[in-house]
Amino acid sequence: MASNDLTLKVMRLVKPPFAGETPNFLEGTELVAVSQSADSKLLSNSLIPVLTVPQPNNTFLMGETFSSYITLLNSSSFEFTQLNITAEMQSQSQRVILLDKAASNGTLKPGSSLDFVISHELKEEGNHNLMCVVSYSRPEGEQRHIRRFFKVIVENPFVFTNSVTQIGDSTLLEVQLKNVAKNPIYLGSVNFVAQPFYSVTDLNHPVFETTSGVSQMLAQIVYIKPQQARRYLFRLNSRTDLDSRIAKNMTPGLGYLDVQWKTHLGAESKMRSPMLDRKQQLRPEIVQCKVIKVPSEIRLETPFEIVCLITNSSETKLQLRFTVAEEKMTGLIFQGISGQVLPFLNPHQDFQLPLTLFPTRSGIQTIS
C-alpha cells in the first residue's frame, strides 16, 4: 500500500503446499509411500515436481508461528526524517508489539528501503489484526502517519474430548484428539500435564528393554488426516505428600494436554488443550463392586473373562440380585444370565463373581 511519499508492503511468509495429491504417510518404521500417479496430476504452477505456489490465504492454525516480511520504500525524490515503523498483533485479549524500529540516523533517502521479518506464535483462537504504523517528517517539517490493518484468522486444529473411569485409587483418563483442520497433521508428541495434586503415568507407548537393561519408551510416529482422531490414555493417582492448604487454592480440574505438531513440510507448532475437568467421586454405597481380575490383553470381538468382587459394606445381612444394565454397555455384550440371585452376604463379607464379556468396540468401556 502506498502514500504519495512512501510505499508500505506486508507479505506473509509461507511454505509451499504439495502439488497434486498429498503423500500418504505411514506410521512407525514403515516407509513413506507417495502416489505413483502424482506426476500426472501436477498443477501448472508447480515450483518443483512435488511443490506448488501458495494461494492467498489469511487463515492460520492455533499454535502456528505467523511470519511476515515488511518493506517500506521511499518512492519519492525527497529525504524523510524522524522515520519510525511499528507492527502490533492485536487479539481479543492482548496486544503484542512485534516491531518498533527507527531508520538509521532517523532518515530515509530517496530510493532506499527498510526491510524487516516479524514472527509471532499464535496462541489464541479467533480474529487477529496486524497493525502497521509509519511516522515520518517531510522536508518542510510536516508530520505524517501511515496506518494499515491486515486481518489474520486463527482456527483451532483440534477438538478435545475426554472421559474418566475410576478404578480403585487410580483414575483412568482417556482423551480423544481429533484433527478438524483442512490438511493432515503430524503429531510430534502428546503429553498430559497434570495438576500438582496428581501424579501421572503415560500408558500410550510400549516399553522395551535396552541392551543396558534400562526401560525406555518406544517413540511412535502419528500422522492424522482431516477428521481422523487419536485416543490417549493416562493413569492419575492422588499425591499424599501435598499440603492440603496448597491443594485447596489450586484450579479445579485434572490437567491439560501439551501437543507438539508439525505441518506437511515440518513447520513446528505447539498448543495446549483447555483444562480437562475431573469427575466428582460418588459416595460410598452399601454394596460395592470392583473388578479384581482382567486379562492383560483384550482383543476386539474375542470373548474374555473378568472377576468382580462384590462387598456388603453395610451392617446387615443382604441377599443380592445380579442384573446387567445392557443399555449402558455400548461396547460390551454380556454372555450369561442377567437377573440371577446371589448368595446371602453377611456384613462386610465379599463374594467373587466371574463374568464373560464380548467386546464390540475399542477403547475404554464401562461395565454397568
mmCIF file of N, CA and C in Angstrom, residues 5-94:
data_model
loop_
_atom_site.group_PDB
_atom_site.id
_atom_site.type_symbol
_atom_site.label_atom_id
_atom_site.label_comp_id
_atom_site.label_asym_id
_atom_site.label_seq_id
_atom_site.Cartn_x
_atom_site.Cartn_y
_atom_site.Cartn_z
ATOM 1 N N ASP A 5 4.339 9.556 -0.635
ATOM 2 C CA ASP A 5 5.754 9.578 -0.297
ATOM 3 C C ASP A 5 6.375 8.196 -0.168
ATOM 4 N N LEU A 6 5.680 7.301 0.539
ATOM 5 C CA LEU A 6 6.252 6.005 0.901
ATOM 6 C C LEU A 6 5.359 4.870 0.423
ATOM 7 N N THR A 7 5.985 3.748 0.156
ATOM 8 C CA THR A 7 5.260 2.517 -0.210
ATOM 9 C C THR A 7 5.496 1.482 0.870
ATOM 10 N N LEU A 8 4.401 1.021 1.499
ATOM 11 C CA LEU A 8 4.462 0.020 2.572
ATOM 12 C C LEU A 8 3.878 -1.286 2.063
ATOM 13 N N LYS A 9 4.664 -2.351 2.121
ATOM 14 C CA LYS A 9 4.203 -3.679 1.705
ATOM 15 C C LYS A 9 4.387 -4.665 2.849
ATOM 16 N N VAL A 10 3.353 -5.485 3.079
ATOM 17 C CA VAL A 10 3.383 -6.537 4.108
ATOM 18 C C VAL A 10 3.045 -7.846 3.417
ATOM 19 N N MET A 11 3.976 -8.777 3.443
ATOM 20 C CA MET A 11 3.810 -10.054 2.740
ATOM 21 C C MET A 11 3.959 -11.210 3.718
ATOM 22 N N ARG A 12 3.032 -12.136 3.656
ATOM 23 C CA ARG A 12 3.078 -13.321 4.507
ATOM 24 C C ARG A 12 4.133 -14.292 4.003
ATOM 25 N N LEU A 13 4.925 -14.813 4.918
ATOM 26 C CA LEU A 13 5.913 -15.840 4.582
ATOM 27 C C LEU A 13 5.301 -17.207 4.858
ATOM 28 N N VAL A 14 5.218 -18.038 3.833
ATOM 29 C CA VAL A 14 4.575 -19.338 3.971
ATOM 30 C C VAL A 14 5.293 -20.355 3.100
ATOM 31 N N LYS A 15 5.305 -21.601 3.563
ATOM 32 C CA LYS A 15 5.919 -22.664 2.775
ATOM 33 C C LYS A 15 4.935 -23.178 1.738
ATOM 34 N N PRO A 16 5.422 -23.603 0.579
ATOM 35 C CA PRO A 16 4.521 -24.054 -0.497
ATOM 36 C C PRO A 16 3.884 -25.398 -0.165
ATOM 37 N N PRO A 17 2.634 -25.602 -0.591
ATOM 38 C CA PRO A 17 1.976 -26.898 -0.388
ATOM 39 C C PRO A 17 2.390 -27.906 -1.455
ATOM 40 N N PHE A 18 1.959 -29.153 -1.256
ATOM 41 C CA PHE A 18 2.244 -30.204 -2.228
ATOM 42 C C PHE A 18 1.433 -29.981 -3.502
ATOM 43 N N ALA A 19 2.021 -30.296 -4.632
ATOM 44 C CA ALA A 19 1.300 -30.275 -5.896
ATOM 45 C C ALA A 19 0.643 -31.634 -6.114
ATOM 46 N N GLY A 20 -0.593 -31.623 -6.577
ATOM 47 C CA GLY A 20 -1.282 -32.889 -6.779
ATOM 48 C C GLY A 20 -1.725 -33.473 -5.457
ATOM 49 N N GLU A 21 -1.691 -34.789 -5.332
ATOM 50 C CA GLU A 21 -2.162 -35.470 -4.144
ATOM 51 C C GLU A 21 -1.143 -35.368 -3.016
ATOM 52 N N THR A 22 -1.648 -35.286 -1.788
ATOM 53 C CA THR A 22 -0.781 -35.281 -0.621
ATOM 54 C C THR A 22 -0.189 -36.666 -0.426
ATOM 55 N N PRO A 23 1.108 -36.799 -0.168
ATOM 56 C CA PRO A 23 1.698 -38.115 0.061
ATOM 57 C C PRO A 23 1.002 -38.853 1.193
ATOM 58 N N ASN A 24 0.925 -40.158 1.069
ATOM 59 C CA ASN A 24 0.268 -40.990 2.074
ATOM 60 C C ASN A 24 1.314 -41.475 3.074
ATOM 61 N N PHE A 25 1.416 -40.808 4.211
ATOM 62 C CA PHE A 25 2.420 -41.152 5.209
ATOM 63 C C PHE A 25 1.959 -42.346 6.025
ATOM 64 N N LEU A 26 2.873 -43.282 6.242
ATOM 65 C CA LEU A 26 2.610 -44.432 7.084
ATOM 66 C C LEU A 26 3.290 -44.223 8.426
ATOM 67 N N GLU A 27 2.994 -45.095 9.399
ATOM 68 C CA GLU A 27 3.469 -44.879 10.759
ATOM 69 C C GLU A 27 4.559 -45.855 11.140
ATOM 70 N N GLY A 28 5.190 -45.542 12.284
ATOM 71 C CA GLY A 28 6.197 -46.433 12.846
ATOM 72 C C GLY A 28 7.436 -46.509 11.988
ATOM 73 N N THR A 29 7.905 -47.734 11.764
ATOM 74 C CA THR A 29 9.123 -47.938 10.988
ATOM 75 C C THR A 29 8.846 -48.145 9.510
ATOM 76 N N GLU A 30 7.572 -48.002 9.107
ATOM 77 C CA GLU A 30 7.215 -48.188 7.708
ATOM 78 C C GLU A 30 7.727 -47.028 6.873
ATOM 79 N N LEU A 31 7.900 -47.259 5.601
ATOM 80 C CA LEU A 31 8.415 -46.230 4.708
ATOM 81 C C LEU A 31 7.299 -45.291 4.288
ATOM 82 N N VAL A 32 7.679 -44.144 3.785
ATOM 83 C CA VAL A 32 6.714 -43.173 3.279
ATOM 84 C C VAL A 32 6.400 -43.517 1.832
ATOM 85 N N ALA A 33 5.122 -43.683 1.553
ATOM 86 C CA ALA A 33 4.685 -44.058 0.208
ATOM 87 C C ALA A 33 4.071 -42.853 -0.487
ATOM 88 N N VAL A 34 4.511 -42.582 -1.676
ATOM 89 C CA VAL A 34 3.991 -41.471 -2.463
ATOM 90 C C VAL A 34 3.243 -42.055 -3.662
ATOM 91 N N SER A 35 2.093 -41.476 -3.964
ATOM 92 C CA SER A 35 1.263 -41.987 -5.045
ATOM 93 C C SER A 35 2.033 -42.037 -6.362
ATOM 94 N N GLN A 36 1.899 -43.153 -7.066
ATOM 95 C CA GLN A 36 2.596 -43.322 -8.337
ATOM 96 C C GLN A 36 2.028 -42.399 -9.418
ATOM 97 N N SER A 37 0.780 -41.981 -9.201
ATOM 98 C CA SER A 37 0.136 -41.158 -10.222
ATOM 99 C C SER A 37 0.323 -39.665 -9.982
ATOM 100 N N ALA A 38 1.152 -39.300 -9.009
ATOM 101 C CA ALA A 38 1.301 -37.880 -8.654
ATOM 102 C C ALA A 38 1.850 -37.064 -9.819
ATOM 103 N N ASP A 39 2.798 -37.648 -10.593
ATOM 104 C CA ASP A 39 3.428 -36.894 -11.675
ATOM 105 C C ASP A 39 2.423 -36.448 -12.726
ATOM 106 N N SER A 40 1.379 -37.244 -12.937
ATOM 107 C CA SER A 40 0.405 -36.914 -13.966
ATOM 108 C C SER A 40 -0.625 -35.898 -13.485
ATOM 109 N N LYS A 41 -0.604 -35.557 -12.172
ATOM 110 C CA LYS A 41 -1.604 -34.661 -11.619
ATOM 111 C C LYS A 41 -0.994 -33.365 -11.092
ATOM 112 N N LEU A 42 0.238 -33.043 -11.503
ATOM 113 C CA LEU A 42 0.881 -31.831 -11.034
ATOM 114 C C LEU A 42 0.167 -30.607 -11.594
ATOM 115 N N LEU A 43 0.129 -29.560 -10.795
ATOM 116 C CA LEU A 43 -0.510 -28.330 -11.237
ATOM 117 C C LEU A 43 0.422 -27.552 -12.161
ATOM 118 N N SER A 44 -0.170 -26.694 -12.982
ATOM 119 C CA SER A 44 0.622 -25.964 -13.974
ATOM 120 C C SER A 44 1.561 -24.948 -13.331
ATOM 121 N N ASN A 45 1.280 -24.503 -12.097
ATOM 122 C CA ASN A 45 2.117 -23.506 -11.445
ATOM 123 C C ASN A 45 3.058 -24.132 -10.420
ATOM 124 N N SER A 46 3.448 -25.395 -10.615
ATOM 125 C CA SER A 46 4.313 -26.070 -9.653
ATOM 126 C C SER A 46 5.715 -25.488 -9.686
ATOM 127 N N LEU A 47 6.355 -25.429 -8.493
ATOM 128 C CA LEU A 47 7.706 -24.921 -8.365
ATOM 129 C C LEU A 47 8.721 -25.983 -8.750
ATOM 130 N N ILE A 48 8.579 -27.157 -8.134
ATOM 131 C CA ILE A 48 9.382 -28.332 -8.450
ATOM 132 C C ILE A 48 8.401 -29.480 -8.566
ATOM 133 N N PRO A 49 8.828 -30.697 -8.930
ATOM 134 C CA PRO A 49 7.860 -31.766 -9.205
ATOM 135 C C PRO A 49 6.849 -32.057 -8.102
ATOM 136 N N VAL A 50 7.092 -31.668 -6.833
ATOM 137 C CA VAL A 50 6.136 -32.006 -5.777
ATOM 138 C C VAL A 50 5.574 -30.798 -5.044
ATOM 139 N N LEU A 51 5.968 -29.566 -5.412
ATOM 140 C CA LEU A 51 5.501 -28.379 -4.702
ATOM 141 C C LEU A 51 4.819 -27.409 -5.660
ATOM 142 N N THR A 52 3.925 -26.576 -5.117
ATOM 143 C CA THR A 52 3.199 -25.614 -5.930
ATOM 144 C C THR A 52 3.215 -24.250 -5.248
ATOM 145 N N VAL A 53 2.918 -23.208 -6.016
ATOM 146 C CA VAL A 53 2.908 -21.839 -5.485
ATOM 147 C C VAL A 53 1.756 -21.687 -4.483
ATOM 148 N N PRO A 54 2.016 -21.136 -3.277
ATOM 149 C CA PRO A 54 0.941 -20.967 -2.284
ATOM 150 C C PRO A 54 -0.150 -20.036 -2.785
ATOM 151 N N GLN A 55 -1.397 -20.334 -2.431
ATOM 152 C CA GLN A 55 -2.521 -19.492 -2.783
ATOM 153 C C GLN A 55 -2.753 -18.453 -1.680
ATOM 154 N N PRO A 56 -3.274 -17.264 -2.006
ATOM 155 C CA PRO A 56 -3.536 -16.250 -0.975
ATOM 156 C C PRO A 56 -4.477 -16.782 0.097
ATOM 157 N N ASN A 57 -4.072 -16.637 1.353
ATOM 158 C CA ASN A 57 -4.854 -17.175 2.460
ATOM 159 C C ASN A 57 -4.424 -16.478 3.746
ATOM 160 N N ASN A 58 -5.385 -15.968 4.505
ATOM 161 C CA ASN A 58 -5.060 -15.299 5.759
ATOM 162 C C ASN A 58 -5.482 -16.120 6.971
ATOM 163 N N THR A 59 -5.668 -17.431 6.785
ATOM 164 C CA THR A 59 -6.085 -18.320 7.870
ATOM 165 C C THR A 59 -4.898 -19.102 8.395
ATOM 166 N N PHE A 60 -4.765 -19.127 9.732
ATOM 167 C CA PHE A 60 -3.702 -19.866 10.400
ATOM 168 C C PHE A 60 -4.314 -20.839 11.402
ATOM 169 N N LEU A 61 -3.496 -21.781 11.855
ATOM 170 C CA LEU A 61 -3.904 -22.703 12.905
ATOM 171 C C LEU A 61 -3.298 -22.265 14.229
ATOM 172 N N MET A 62 -4.082 -22.381 15.297
ATOM 173 C CA MET A 62 -3.589 -22.023 16.617
ATOM 174 C C MET A 62 -2.381 -22.891 16.963
ATOM 175 N N GLY A 63 -1.309 -22.258 17.396
ATOM 176 C CA GLY A 63 -0.064 -22.957 17.661
ATOM 177 C C GLY A 63 0.978 -22.717 16.590
ATOM 178 N N GLU A 64 0.546 -22.292 15.398
ATOM 179 C CA GLU A 64 1.489 -21.966 14.338
ATOM 180 C C GLU A 64 2.189 -20.643 14.624
ATOM 181 N N THR A 65 3.298 -20.427 13.927
ATOM 182 C CA THR A 65 4.029 -19.171 14.037
ATOM 183 C C THR A 65 3.732 -18.312 12.807
ATOM 184 N N PHE A 66 3.180 -17.134 13.049
ATOM 185 C CA PHE A 66 2.901 -16.189 11.972
ATOM 186 C C PHE A 66 4.193 -15.460 11.622
ATOM 187 N N SER A 67 4.565 -15.481 10.352
ATOM 188 C CA SER A 67 5.772 -14.793 9.883
ATOM 189 C C SER A 67 5.404 -13.892 8.710
ATOM 190 N N SER A 68 5.985 -12.711 8.700
ATOM 191 C CA SER A 68 5.655 -11.754 7.656
ATOM 192 C C SER A 68 6.883 -10.921 7.304
ATOM 193 N N TYR A 69 6.958 -10.544 6.037
ATOM 194 C CA TYR A 69 8.033 -9.676 5.535
ATOM 195 C C TYR A 69 7.459 -8.283 5.311
ATOM 196 N N ILE A 70 8.062 -7.273 5.930
ATOM 197 C CA ILE A 70 7.597 -5.891 5.829
ATOM 198 C C ILE A 70 8.683 -5.061 5.154
ATOM 199 N N THR A 71 8.295 -4.321 4.136
ATOM 200 C CA THR A 71 9.243 -3.438 3.454
ATOM 201 C C THR A 71 8.611 -2.052 3.309
ATOM 202 N N LEU A 72 9.407 -1.036 3.578
ATOM 203 C CA LEU A 72 8.988 0.350 3.458
ATOM 204 C C LEU A 72 9.941 1.056 2.484
ATOM 205 N N LEU A 73 9.419 1.500 1.343
ATOM 206 C CA LEU A 73 10.230 2.078 0.269
ATOM 207 C C LEU A 73 9.938 3.568 0.125
ATOM 208 N N ASN A 74 11.015 4.346 0.068
ATOM 209 C CA ASN A 74 10.885 5.773 -0.230
ATOM 210 C C ASN A 74 10.831 5.934 -1.747
ATOM 211 N N SER A 75 9.623 6.050 -2.261
ATOM 212 C CA SER A 75 9.420 6.119 -3.708
ATOM 213 C C SER A 75 9.373 7.552 -4.222
ATOM 214 N N SER A 76 9.703 8.513 -3.366
ATOM 215 C CA SER A 76 9.673 9.918 -3.771
ATOM 216 C C SER A 76 11.090 10.409 -4.052
ATOM 217 N N SER A 77 11.215 11.703 -4.335
ATOM 218 C CA SER A 77 12.531 12.322 -4.582
ATOM 219 C C SER A 77 13.010 13.117 -3.371
ATOM 220 N N PHE A 78 12.336 12.917 -2.216
ATOM 221 C CA PHE A 78 12.692 13.667 -1.020
ATOM 222 C C PHE A 78 13.313 12.737 0.022
ATOM 223 N N GLU A 79 14.052 13.342 0.934
ATOM 224 C CA GLU A 79 14.602 12.613 2.079
ATOM 225 C C GLU A 79 13.733 12.914 3.297
ATOM 226 N N PHE A 80 13.300 11.816 3.977
ATOM 227 C CA PHE A 80 12.408 11.978 5.122
ATOM 228 C C PHE A 80 13.180 11.720 6.411
ATOM 229 N N THR A 81 12.804 12.455 7.441
ATOM 230 C CA THR A 81 13.482 12.338 8.736
ATOM 231 C C THR A 81 12.500 11.879 9.817
ATOM 232 N N GLN A 82 13.064 11.602 11.011
ATOM 233 C CA GLN A 82 12.281 11.152 12.169
ATOM 234 C C GLN A 82 11.363 9.986 11.789
ATOM 235 N N LEU A 83 11.900 9.069 10.987
ATOM 236 C CA LEU A 83 11.082 7.958 10.488
ATOM 237 C C LEU A 83 11.106 6.794 11.473
ATOM 238 N N ASN A 84 9.923 6.268 11.758
ATOM 239 C CA ASN A 84 9.790 5.127 12.672
ATOM 240 C C ASN A 84 8.656 4.226 12.186
ATOM 241 N N ILE A 85 8.853 2.926 12.330
ATOM 242 C CA ILE A 85 7.828 1.955 11.902
ATOM 243 C C ILE A 85 7.563 0.980 13.035
ATOM 244 N N THR A 86 6.292 0.689 13.300
ATOM 245 C CA THR A 86 5.895 -0.257 14.335
ATOM 246 C C THR A 86 4.906 -1.258 13.752
ATOM 247 N N ALA A 87 4.915 -2.457 14.305
ATOM 248 C CA ALA A 87 3.951 -3.511 13.929
ATOM 249 C C ALA A 87 3.440 -4.142 15.211
ATOM 250 N N GLU A 88 2.135 -4.296 15.289
ATOM 251 C CA GLU A 88 1.498 -4.796 16.509
ATOM 252 C C GLU A 88 0.429 -5.820 16.148
ATOM 253 N N MET A 89 0.448 -6.986 16.833
ATOM 254 C CA MET A 89 -0.581 -8.010 16.632
ATOM 255 C C MET A 89 -1.627 -7.859 17.724
ATOM 256 N N GLN A 90 -2.874 -7.655 17.308
ATOM 257 C CA GLN A 90 -3.973 -7.429 18.243
ATOM 258 C C GLN A 90 -4.933 -8.613 18.195
ATOM 259 N N SER A 91 -5.272 -9.135 19.384
ATOM 260 C CA SER A 91 -6.280 -10.185 19.505
ATOM 261 C C SER A 91 -7.361 -9.701 20.460
ATOM 262 N N GLN A 92 -8.290 -10.568 20.816
ATOM 263 C CA GLN A 92 -9.382 -10.166 21.692
ATOM 264 C C GLN A 92 -8.911 -9.903 23.119
ATOM 265 N N SER A 93 -7.774 -10.472 23.501
ATOM 266 C CA SER A 93 -7.336 -10.357 24.894
ATOM 267 C C SER A 93 -6.006 -9.635 25.086
ATOM 268 N N GLN A 94 -5.230 -9.434 24.019
ATOM 269 C CA GLN A 94 -3.923 -8.825 24.214
ATOM 270 C C GLN A 94 -3.442 -8.114 22.951
#
